[in-house]
């Protein structure tokens, strides 16, 4: 089965370049602005869009993304509305892959089977669930694969060669390599170490490997895109969004452009990269 | 509720850390290899007789165990029913049961070669115990504590700092215990190579709920022996307060397969179960947080709700997964006590026995005042006096001043 994610990586391989993957929180700072931002991303240069599902207790996220989740929840965001947002996006764009990223509890409470059916019909292509390691694959990973969604796993510097096969076993779409041990928005990744890690993962899988955590500038995005099949940027975009808000935390006329402009300049960085590692 | 009752209540968890439908290992990949290492290290320690011998030495000479099982004569007379015994965990070094678990985990951390210890704390009792043992063994110690709790448990903050620990006030979320745990997990993800996370209760990813329970089971094992010596038989009932539930699990576990023993856990009902409270079983449902599936307070979207309790140590929107399972199997009965009931119990025990209980433990005493009068005089009831109330005196003084106005 070919998903939008598979198709997108096949196109990029033909173009000979790496993917630029963006992360923003659904409903940040309000549902309407958030949808406008997501709609603007493909034109600005995003190849794959990750959308955060807000959660009160995001244990792997730094202050920026924690705050984005709380802004979204304060603005009334729920998992149901996140799926509505995906539907809204799909009315205009049927090719850009959409990945939902977050924590398990809201999905568990929504109901796994209902969530997978609704996500699939809304136009979601893949899931990244931070607190579901392979040891808990029965919960959501296996049902998601059966429902035709990609289940994208995080590999980290602590995932050694012995453990990698278990992590990769039920992974599909791409592998998300977390370039640091730490939370989102923390330290910057060292591109040499990233290159080594990507090469190590590629010895175990044919899947594309995207790298995230710690990438903030076009130069850094370019350096990573030369080592991997994709560079993921989240915190820097969330920070640009936050900086565009008024003192009450509400969207302004500059909010959509603030994010789209940064996406465009980061996309330039990724597109300037030499042929990615194969 | 669960039709499939097990042959034994004491064999859990299974190899994946499940107590029935509860427990598990819901953590980020970065932590998973370390959790598997910890599981191995703990299994090796458990199988090593020298580990137990060394721990018993510290429990006796450093912690001051066994803690007495004390017949509360005046409380018994006052309530006019069951004969009430207090398991005096508040007499342990550091003033609560928390030290039992911390000692065990620090010894495991030493075996694993970890030099940096992090912990979360609510009331500060677990933080104080961790700071104490880190001082004793020369380890770096960082304690995460919600900013709200830093304010209401000032004496324990001073104690931790005096012991050489760094106390980090957590400003995120509700600024209480759950947020302290989030922040400790974030630290752990970041410093996974040199850091051991010393969790203070029977929650978190497997193997923590099992490991913490094992270290706390000394409470119940001693109680069995001491009651045998005092009365020549098993107790008829056990009562303990529950936040995450480690003091309760420690008392209950050795008695789970004795059907004659009635067991009661007491959650914090805060302002009342229809208002702000911290009673996950009475007012929550099954969900996934902090590495395990268990009863949690949350809204219809699966967002975790604020807990409230007068007692910082119970102010947590979840409960250990083994408790969730013991609730669903019906083996343990879970009750709850409000802030006001706990305050009244604090005063009662102070005045009748000269023992100010921690506000946490006062919740258990509060339910004893309801349970004991309904039972015959030959009924033996054990209540876990998990901590001492000294840390709460400034807060209680403020509350009583407020009530007079």
XYZ file of C-alpha atoms in Angstrom:
683
model
C 0.000 0.000 0.000
C 1.408 3.379 -0.980
C 0.573 6.301 1.260
C 1.005 10.005 0.561
C 4.209 9.788 2.602
C 5.647 7.023 0.410
C 4.625 8.927 -2.734
C 6.203 12.145 -1.468
C 9.549 10.498 -0.707
C 9.501 8.807 -4.123
C 9.009 12.214 -5.809
C 11.764 13.790 -3.717
C 14.130 10.947 -4.598
C 13.489 11.703 -8.263
C 14.213 15.382 -7.631
C 17.329 14.335 -5.768
C 16.623 16.294 -2.610
C 15.623 15.854 1.015
C 12.290 16.627 2.618
C 11.526 19.678 4.694
C 9.200 18.620 7.492
C 7.400 21.251 9.579
C 5.820 20.895 13.005
C 3.174 23.199 14.461
C 0.598 22.688 17.177
C -3.010 22.202 16.084
C -5.158 25.075 17.286
C -2.265 27.378 18.178
C -3.255 30.093 18.938
C -6.842 29.436 17.777
C -8.431 26.893 15.404
C -8.995 29.289 12.488
C -5.520 30.848 12.440
C -4.007 27.420 12.861
C -5.827 26.107 9.776
C -4.755 29.188 7.795
C -1.139 28.524 8.777
C -1.295 24.828 7.851
C -2.838 25.737 4.480
C 0.030 28.159 3.811
C 2.774 25.619 4.527
C 2.974 23.657 1.239
C 3.276 26.814 -0.849
C 5.984 28.108 1.515
C 7.996 24.946 0.950
C 6.928 22.309 3.490
C 7.101 18.818 1.982
C 5.548 16.997 4.927
C 3.414 18.557 7.656
C 3.416 17.363 11.240
C 0.562 18.612 13.372
C 0.814 18.428 17.142
C -2.186 17.143 19.066
C -2.272 19.350 22.170
C -1.867 17.618 25.535
C -1.718 19.027 29.058
C 1.356 16.994 30.038
C 3.803 16.793 27.125
C 6.680 15.017 28.854
C 9.141 15.135 25.940
C 8.589 18.754 24.997
C 10.429 21.889 25.976
C 8.857 25.173 27.138
C 7.988 26.472 23.623
C 5.916 23.494 22.550
C 4.424 23.083 26.036
C 3.222 26.679 25.817
C 1.880 26.149 22.281
C -0.190 23.191 23.523
C -1.579 25.210 26.402
C -2.453 28.134 24.069
C -4.295 25.695 21.821
C -6.183 24.071 24.715
C -7.087 27.503 26.052
C -8.394 28.332 22.586
C -10.730 25.325 22.858
C -8.772 22.807 20.783
C -9.674 19.125 21.134
C -8.674 15.999 19.242
C -12.009 16.106 17.397
C -11.269 19.650 16.224
C -7.756 18.626 15.190
C -9.293 16.028 12.870
C -11.724 18.669 11.545
C -8.710 20.840 10.797
C -7.169 18.019 8.782
C -10.432 17.720 6.816
C -10.339 21.459 6.155
C -6.783 21.190 4.836
C -7.592 18.184 2.640
C -10.349 20.113 0.812
C -7.589 22.073 -0.899
C -4.594 19.744 -0.832
C -4.766 16.042 -1.525
C -1.040 15.339 -1.878
C 0.938 16.882 0.996
C 1.425 14.228 3.680
C -0.028 15.029 7.090
C 1.293 13.394 10.240
C -0.306 13.782 13.659
C 2.158 13.901 16.533
C 1.471 13.784 20.240
C 0.784 11.650 23.267
C -1.389 8.591 23.684
C -3.953 9.585 26.311
C -6.240 11.793 24.186
C -6.344 9.037 21.525
C -6.988 6.347 24.139
C -9.890 8.366 25.529
C -11.255 9.144 22.039
C -11.203 5.385 21.414
C -8.456 3.765 19.328
C -10.655 2.218 16.619
C -12.838 5.286 16.240
C -9.789 7.532 16.163
C -8.088 5.485 13.440
C -11.236 5.411 11.312
C -11.824 9.149 11.737
C -8.170 10.028 11.168
C -7.998 7.951 8.001
C -11.188 9.424 6.566
C -10.074 12.950 7.486
C -6.917 12.479 5.431
C -4.251 11.773 8.041
C -1.322 9.761 6.675
C 0.741 8.886 9.696
C 1.079 9.041 13.461
C 3.991 9.786 15.771
C 3.106 8.985 19.366
C 5.895 9.907 21.713
C 4.927 7.682 24.637
C 4.286 4.469 22.691
C 7.562 2.535 22.374
C 7.589 -0.805 20.498
C 6.931 -2.563 23.816
C 3.371 -1.162 23.592
C 2.766 -1.880 19.880
C -0.508 -3.696 20.547
C -2.062 -0.461 21.788
C -2.075 1.642 18.635
C 0.770 0.793 16.259
C -0.566 -2.534 14.982
C -4.170 -1.261 14.699
C -2.908 1.870 12.891
C -0.970 -0.172 10.348
C -4.063 -2.320 9.746
C -6.114 0.845 9.243
C -3.711 1.966 6.517
C -1.896 4.673 8.444
C 1.872 4.943 8.724
C 3.258 4.562 12.229
C 6.414 6.612 12.415
C 8.774 5.714 15.184
C 11.302 7.834 16.971
C 14.854 6.530 17.154
C 17.231 8.277 19.521
C 20.927 8.330 20.415
C 20.114 5.751 23.126
C 18.579 3.342 20.584
C 21.608 1.100 20.040
C 22.186 -1.459 17.264
C 20.767 -4.206 19.405
C 17.517 -2.352 19.932
C 17.123 -0.775 16.471
C 15.525 -3.841 14.835
C 12.767 -3.842 17.481
C 12.194 -0.118 16.976
C 12.111 -0.449 13.191
C 10.038 -3.640 13.028
C 6.620 -1.994 12.771
C 7.788 1.433 11.610
C 6.531 2.721 8.290
C 6.557 5.952 6.276
C 9.859 7.190 7.632
C 12.041 6.959 10.705
C 12.224 10.074 12.851
C 15.701 10.334 14.321
C 15.760 12.479 17.459
C 19.227 13.985 17.158
C 19.792 14.674 20.847
C 18.917 13.084 24.159
C 16.588 15.748 25.401
C 13.375 17.618 24.948
C 12.204 19.603 21.928
C 13.812 22.971 21.445
C 16.880 22.182 23.538
C 20.446 21.768 22.273
C 21.471 21.926 18.623
C 22.389 18.745 16.819
C 25.980 18.135 15.695
C 25.775 17.340 11.985
C 28.729 14.918 12.001
C 27.141 12.854 14.790
C 23.816 13.037 12.954
C 25.421 11.749 9.767
C 26.904 8.786 11.618
C 23.608 8.019 13.304
C 21.643 8.194 10.052
C 24.149 5.864 8.409
C 23.783 3.468 11.339
C 19.963 3.457 11.059
C 20.162 2.975 7.303
C 22.128 -0.213 7.804
C 18.934 -1.569 9.391
C 16.205 -0.152 7.146
C 15.324 1.019 3.644
C 12.933 3.638 5.037
C 13.782 7.327 4.682
C 15.310 8.834 7.815
C 14.279 12.345 8.885
C 16.090 14.192 11.628
C 14.648 16.611 14.142
C 15.226 18.361 17.488
C 17.558 21.332 17.663
C 17.282 22.597 14.038
C 16.522 26.336 13.986
C 18.235 28.011 11.017
C 18.392 27.558 7.203
C 22.107 26.695 7.581
C 21.384 24.012 10.164
C 18.491 22.682 8.072
C 20.785 22.509 5.069
C 23.513 20.698 7.008
C 21.026 18.111 8.254
C 19.385 17.729 4.830
C 22.784 16.755 3.456
C 23.003 13.904 5.938
C 19.400 12.678 6.035
C 16.292 12.267 3.886
C 14.548 15.046 5.725
C 14.955 17.814 8.278
C 12.208 18.502 10.826
C 11.749 21.966 12.334
C 9.253 22.579 15.120
C 10.277 24.806 17.999
C 11.675 27.566 15.752
C 8.322 27.781 13.919
C 6.349 27.705 17.152
C 8.559 30.511 18.499
C 7.994 32.601 15.345
C 4.258 32.091 15.766
C 4.411 33.085 19.433
C 6.434 36.222 18.667
C 3.733 37.366 16.230
C 0.948 37.256 18.832
C -0.392 40.304 20.632
C 0.071 40.824 24.366
C -3.092 38.796 25.059
C -1.680 35.836 23.133
C -4.117 36.389 20.247
C -3.249 36.082 16.571
C -2.434 39.283 14.666
C -2.460 40.118 10.953
C 1.219 39.103 10.914
C 0.858 35.629 12.402
C 0.335 33.515 9.271
C 3.045 35.385 7.357
C 5.508 35.130 10.253
C 5.369 31.351 10.115
C 5.176 31.108 6.322
C 8.196 33.414 5.858
C 10.348 31.351 8.204
C 9.191 28.155 6.506
C 10.182 29.634 3.140
C 13.681 30.539 4.315
C 14.210 27.157 6.011
C 12.938 25.423 2.854
C 15.577 27.338 0.888
C 18.166 25.865 3.220
C 16.902 22.329 2.707
C 16.652 22.776 -1.062
C 20.190 24.104 -1.147
C 21.503 20.884 0.293
C 23.602 18.609 -1.818
C 22.204 15.188 -2.692
C 21.087 13.565 0.528
C 22.672 10.417 1.836
C 21.264 7.285 0.286
C -16.131 -5.645 38.315
C -13.594 -8.027 36.872
C -15.027 -11.536 36.627
C -11.596 -13.145 36.274
C -10.253 -13.122 39.816
C -6.657 -14.263 40.086
C -5.525 -17.183 42.252
C -3.121 -14.824 43.957
C -3.071 -11.036 44.228
C 0.647 -11.032 44.904
C 2.205 -12.338 41.674
C 1.923 -9.198 39.549
C 3.015 -7.578 37.423
C 3.536 -9.746 34.332
C 6.805 -9.497 32.385
C 5.522 -6.425 30.520
C 4.685 -4.654 33.739
C 0.932 -5.137 33.584
C -1.383 -5.509 36.570
C -4.440 -6.696 34.667
C -5.130 -3.882 32.203
C -3.002 -1.375 34.135
C 0.680 -0.456 34.259
C 2.920 -0.884 31.224
C 5.795 1.157 29.818
C 4.451 4.278 28.108
C 7.644 6.299 27.755
C 9.651 8.073 25.072
C 12.122 5.941 23.139
C 15.069 7.815 24.684
C 14.169 6.369 28.076
C 13.198 2.887 26.978
C 16.726 1.375 26.880
C 17.409 2.736 30.359
C 14.171 1.351 31.728
C 15.084 -2.063 30.356
C 18.539 -1.732 31.971
C 16.933 -0.780 35.260
C 14.656 -3.790 35.078
C 17.701 -6.047 34.657
C 19.715 -4.298 37.357
C 16.839 -4.552 39.815
C 16.253 -8.225 39.045
C 19.957 -8.911 39.628
C 19.931 -6.980 42.900
C 16.832 -8.807 44.085
C 18.508 -12.142 43.394
C 21.704 -11.110 45.188
C 21.592 -11.981 48.919
C 24.294 -9.403 49.669
C 21.994 -6.651 48.378
C 19.297 -7.581 50.886
C 21.828 -7.960 53.708
C 23.306 -4.547 53.014
C 19.854 -2.975 52.770
C 18.714 -4.572 56.021
C 21.765 -3.101 57.733
C 20.871 0.429 56.622
C 17.175 -0.103 57.381
C 18.055 -1.027 60.957
C 20.850 1.377 61.822
C 20.222 4.349 59.534
C 16.449 4.392 59.053
C 15.695 3.026 62.526
C 13.566 0.021 61.587
C 11.542 -1.832 62.541
C 9.089 0.987 63.116
C 6.823 0.288 66.100
C 3.286 -1.032 65.840
C 1.668 1.058 68.527
C -1.683 0.404 70.225
C -3.530 3.733 70.130
C -5.378 3.279 73.381
C -7.019 6.676 73.723
C -8.078 6.837 70.071
C -9.558 3.341 70.477
C -11.469 4.386 73.612
C -12.646 7.582 71.963
C -14.059 5.782 68.928
C -15.469 2.912 70.988
C -15.072 0.115 68.461
C -12.153 -1.637 66.799
C -8.812 -1.868 68.531
C -6.601 0.562 66.606
C -2.909 0.107 66.000
C -0.704 2.720 64.369
C 2.175 1.592 62.186
C 4.659 4.287 63.129
C 6.347 5.030 59.797
C 6.589 8.662 60.907
C 9.360 7.632 63.313
C 11.675 6.641 60.475
C 14.673 8.836 59.803
C 13.427 11.724 57.591
C 9.939 11.454 59.074
C 8.009 9.256 56.689
C 7.815 5.919 54.882
C 9.480 7.467 51.811
C 12.969 6.576 53.019
C 12.317 2.811 52.665
C 11.961 3.150 48.917
C 14.669 5.756 48.441
C 17.235 3.588 50.214
C 16.435 0.693 47.894
C 16.561 2.793 44.740
C 19.791 4.554 45.716
C 21.389 1.159 46.287
C 20.235 0.059 42.811
C 21.535 3.352 41.344
C 24.930 2.687 42.948
C 25.020 -0.788 41.436
C 24.285 0.813 38.041
C 27.106 3.315 38.530
C 24.824 6.371 38.360
C 26.211 9.442 40.122
C 23.371 11.893 39.619
C 19.964 11.369 41.221
C 16.792 13.247 40.330
C 13.439 13.076 42.081
C 10.019 14.702 42.048
C 8.333 15.642 45.268
C 4.935 16.877 46.391
C 4.892 17.381 50.143
C 8.662 17.248 50.122
C 8.915 13.997 52.092
C 10.253 12.034 49.131
C 12.552 14.923 48.249
C 13.890 15.050 51.787
C 14.456 11.291 51.846
C 16.251 11.434 48.495
C 18.381 14.420 49.537
C 19.252 12.590 52.759
C 20.448 9.392 51.117
C 22.292 11.316 48.402
C 24.147 13.130 51.189
C 24.873 9.808 52.877
C 26.285 8.242 49.698
C 27.876 11.364 48.195
C 25.642 11.640 45.135
C 24.476 14.735 43.267
C 20.783 15.373 43.942
C 18.249 17.490 42.038
C 14.663 17.636 43.295
C 11.784 18.952 41.175
C 8.958 20.475 43.182
C 5.908 22.382 41.976
C 6.178 26.085 42.782
C 2.860 25.918 44.686
C 4.255 23.133 46.868
C 7.537 24.990 47.409
C 5.437 27.735 48.985
C 3.249 25.513 51.166
C 5.986 23.109 52.303
C 8.753 25.592 53.081
C 10.313 23.611 55.981
C 11.032 20.671 53.695
C 12.554 22.934 51.037
C 15.018 24.277 53.614
C 15.804 20.750 54.727
C 16.565 19.551 51.227
C 18.827 22.520 50.565
C 20.580 22.048 53.873
C 21.248 18.442 52.859
C 22.987 19.662 49.711
C 20.230 19.052 47.168
C 19.251 21.500 44.469
C 15.508 22.202 44.621
C 14.021 23.320 41.302
C 10.622 25.049 41.603
C 8.480 23.940 38.642
C 6.452 26.739 37.074
C 4.747 24.779 34.292
C 1.140 23.531 34.270
C -0.558 23.512 37.681
C 2.800 23.853 39.462
C 2.187 20.829 41.704
C 3.289 17.191 41.864
C 2.233 16.148 38.353
C 4.219 18.993 36.829
C 7.200 18.162 39.022
C 7.036 14.648 37.580
C 6.836 16.006 34.000
C 9.892 18.145 34.652
C 11.822 15.268 36.237
C 11.039 13.150 33.163
C 12.313 15.972 30.935
C 15.530 16.127 32.936
C 15.876 12.352 32.677
C 15.410 12.366 28.884
C 18.111 15.025 28.672
C 20.627 13.488 31.102
C 19.828 9.838 30.552
C 23.498 8.754 30.437
C 24.468 9.628 33.992
C 21.167 10.090 35.792
C 18.968 7.811 37.877
C 15.349 8.849 38.373
C 14.289 7.988 41.901
C 10.477 7.900 41.636
C 8.714 8.448 44.933
C 5.643 6.331 44.529
C 4.263 3.103 43.048
C 3.688 4.758 39.668
C 5.618 5.424 36.470
C 6.778 2.923 33.859
C 7.534 -0.683 34.747
C 9.594 -1.682 36.767
C 8.983 1.299 39.101
C 5.542 0.343 40.468
C 6.837 -3.148 41.288
C 10.222 -2.026 42.599
C 8.830 0.721 44.837
C 6.186 -1.687 46.158
C 8.864 -4.260 46.957
C 10.931 -1.716 48.888
C 7.863 -0.488 50.784
C 6.577 -3.986 51.574
C 8.805 -3.974 54.651
C 5.924 -2.013 56.252
C 3.418 -4.837 55.825
C 5.915 -7.586 56.558
C 6.834 -6.004 59.886
C 3.174 -5.387 60.670
C 2.360 -9.077 60.157
C 5.109 -10.101 62.534
C 4.389 -7.408 65.113
C 0.649 -8.118 65.170
C 1.414 -11.792 65.625
C 3.564 -10.884 68.624
C 1.023 -8.434 70.075
C -2.231 -10.311 69.474
C -1.227 -13.731 68.211
C -3.055 -13.331 64.917
C -3.484 -11.332 61.718
C -5.120 -7.907 61.782
C -8.737 -7.737 60.607
C -8.391 -4.545 58.632
C -5.800 -2.173 57.176
C -6.222 1.517 56.397
C -3.811 3.802 54.525
C -3.949 7.083 52.639
C -3.296 7.183 48.899
C -1.783 9.785 46.620
C 0.303 7.649 44.301
C -0.153 4.960 46.924
C 3.284 3.755 48.047
C 2.707 3.664 51.797
C -0.602 1.887 51.186
C 0.903 -0.639 48.790
C 3.719 -1.320 51.246
C 1.252 -2.095 54.025
C -1.283 -3.952 51.855
C 0.851 -6.167 49.661
C 1.901 -8.789 52.221
C -1.794 -9.210 53.193
C -3.435 -9.349 49.755
C -3.797 -13.136 49.843
C -5.309 -13.200 53.349
C -9.028 -12.966 52.582
C -9.912 -12.338 56.227
C -8.104 -8.999 56.101
C -10.309 -6.098 54.927
C -8.263 -3.447 53.156
C -9.115 0.246 52.761
C -7.270 2.893 50.761
C -8.200 6.528 51.382
C -7.941 9.052 48.571
C -8.018 12.833 49.002
C -11.489 14.227 48.335
C -10.257 17.839 48.612
C -13.236 20.201 48.740
C -15.542 17.231 48.035
C -15.926 14.739 45.186
C -18.267 17.012 43.211
C -15.734 19.853 43.452
C -11.931 20.062 43.248
C -10.361 16.877 44.584
C -7.540 14.362 44.043
C -9.484 11.078 44.179
C -8.538 9.322 40.936
C -10.475 6.141 41.606
C -13.617 7.824 42.932
C -13.651 10.542 40.280
C -11.444 9.419 37.398
C -11.126 6.730 34.764
C -8.446 4.678 33.063
C -5.935 6.593 30.969
C -2.216 6.854 30.242
C 0.137 9.299 31.954
C 3.679 9.268 33.337
C 4.552 5.913 31.865
C 1.602 3.820 32.994
C -2.065 3.124 32.418
C -4.053 3.814 35.545
C -7.015 5.771 36.933
C -6.588 9.479 36.223
C -8.520 12.681 36.598
C -9.212 14.024 33.120
C -11.768 15.697 30.884
C -13.650 14.170 27.930
C -10.780 15.046 25.567
C -8.244 13.102 27.636
C -6.645 16.261 29.021
C -5.378 15.795 32.563
C -7.275 17.824 35.141
C -5.965 19.696 38.139
C -6.073 17.778 41.358
C -6.680 19.510 44.652
C -5.873 18.423 48.156
C -4.939 20.273 51.322
C -2.090 17.791 51.456
C 0.625 18.370 48.871
C 1.605 14.705 48.998
C -1.842 13.579 47.787
C -2.270 16.381 45.260
C -1.806 14.201 42.172
C -4.376 13.367 39.456
C -3.357 9.689 39.259
C -2.699 6.622 41.369
C -0.334 3.658 41.128
C -1.481 1.068 38.549
C -1.566 -1.809 41.025
C -4.154 0.119 43.044
C -6.281 0.539 39.910
C -6.152 -3.225 39.463
C -6.909 -3.938 43.130
C -9.898 -1.614 42.795
C -11.223 -3.339 39.685
C -10.764 -6.799 41.180
C -12.502 -5.592 44.333
C -9.716 -6.769 46.650
C -9.200 -3.300 48.123
C -11.967 -0.814 48.939
C -11.138 2.779 48.063
C -12.688 5.530 50.158
C -11.978 9.233 50.300
C -11.636 11.953 52.935
C -12.074 15.695 52.436
C -9.676 18.473 53.444
C -11.877 19.314 56.430
C -12.075 15.696 57.574
C -8.297 15.409 57.354
C -7.803 18.593 59.371
C -10.171 17.331 62.066
C -8.310 14.017 62.160
C -5.004 15.863 62.447
C -6.275 17.650 65.547
C -7.861 14.511 66.981
C -4.730 12.384 66.832
C -2.573 15.244 68.096
C -4.816 15.757 71.126
C -5.571 12.114 71.952
C -2.255 10.452 71.296
C 0.261 13.300 71.203
C 1.097 12.358 67.629
C 0.532 15.029 64.966
C 0.154 13.037 61.735
C 1.202 14.326 58.328
C -1.842 15.787 56.549
C -1.517 12.859 54.122
C -1.784 10.274 56.914
C -4.572 12.315 58.529
C -6.800 11.244 55.607
C -6.425 7.627 56.737
C -7.142 8.582 60.367
C -10.263 10.436 59.172
C -11.722 7.230 57.720
C -10.672 5.234 60.795
C -12.993 7.491 62.789
C -15.844 6.226 60.573
C -14.796 2.593 60.203
C -13.694 1.771 63.755
C -16.935 2.581 65.644
C -18.869 0.191 63.370
C -16.615 -2.738 64.247
C -16.494 -4.914 67.374
C -13.966 -4.358 70.150
C -11.986 -7.463 69.210
C -11.513 -6.213 65.626
C -7.848 -5.375 65.007
C -7.418 -2.351 62.751
C -4.004 -1.162 61.537
C -3.613 2.338 60.164
C -0.434 3.391 58.462
C 0.878 6.555 60.047
C 2.972 7.242 56.977
C 4.446 10.587 57.979
C 4.725 13.105 60.766
C 2.883 16.396 60.795
C 5.725 18.751 61.712
C 6.085 19.895 58.092
C 2.380 20.838 58.018
C 2.268 22.951 61.167
C 2.934 26.315 59.429
C 0.198 25.565 56.850
C -2.284 24.374 59.476
C -1.594 27.417 61.646
C -2.469 29.643 58.675
C -5.663 27.685 57.963
C -6.792 27.812 61.592
C -6.091 31.567 61.715
C -8.219 31.967 58.580
C -11.078 29.980 60.121
C -11.130 32.132 63.246
C -11.513 35.323 61.205
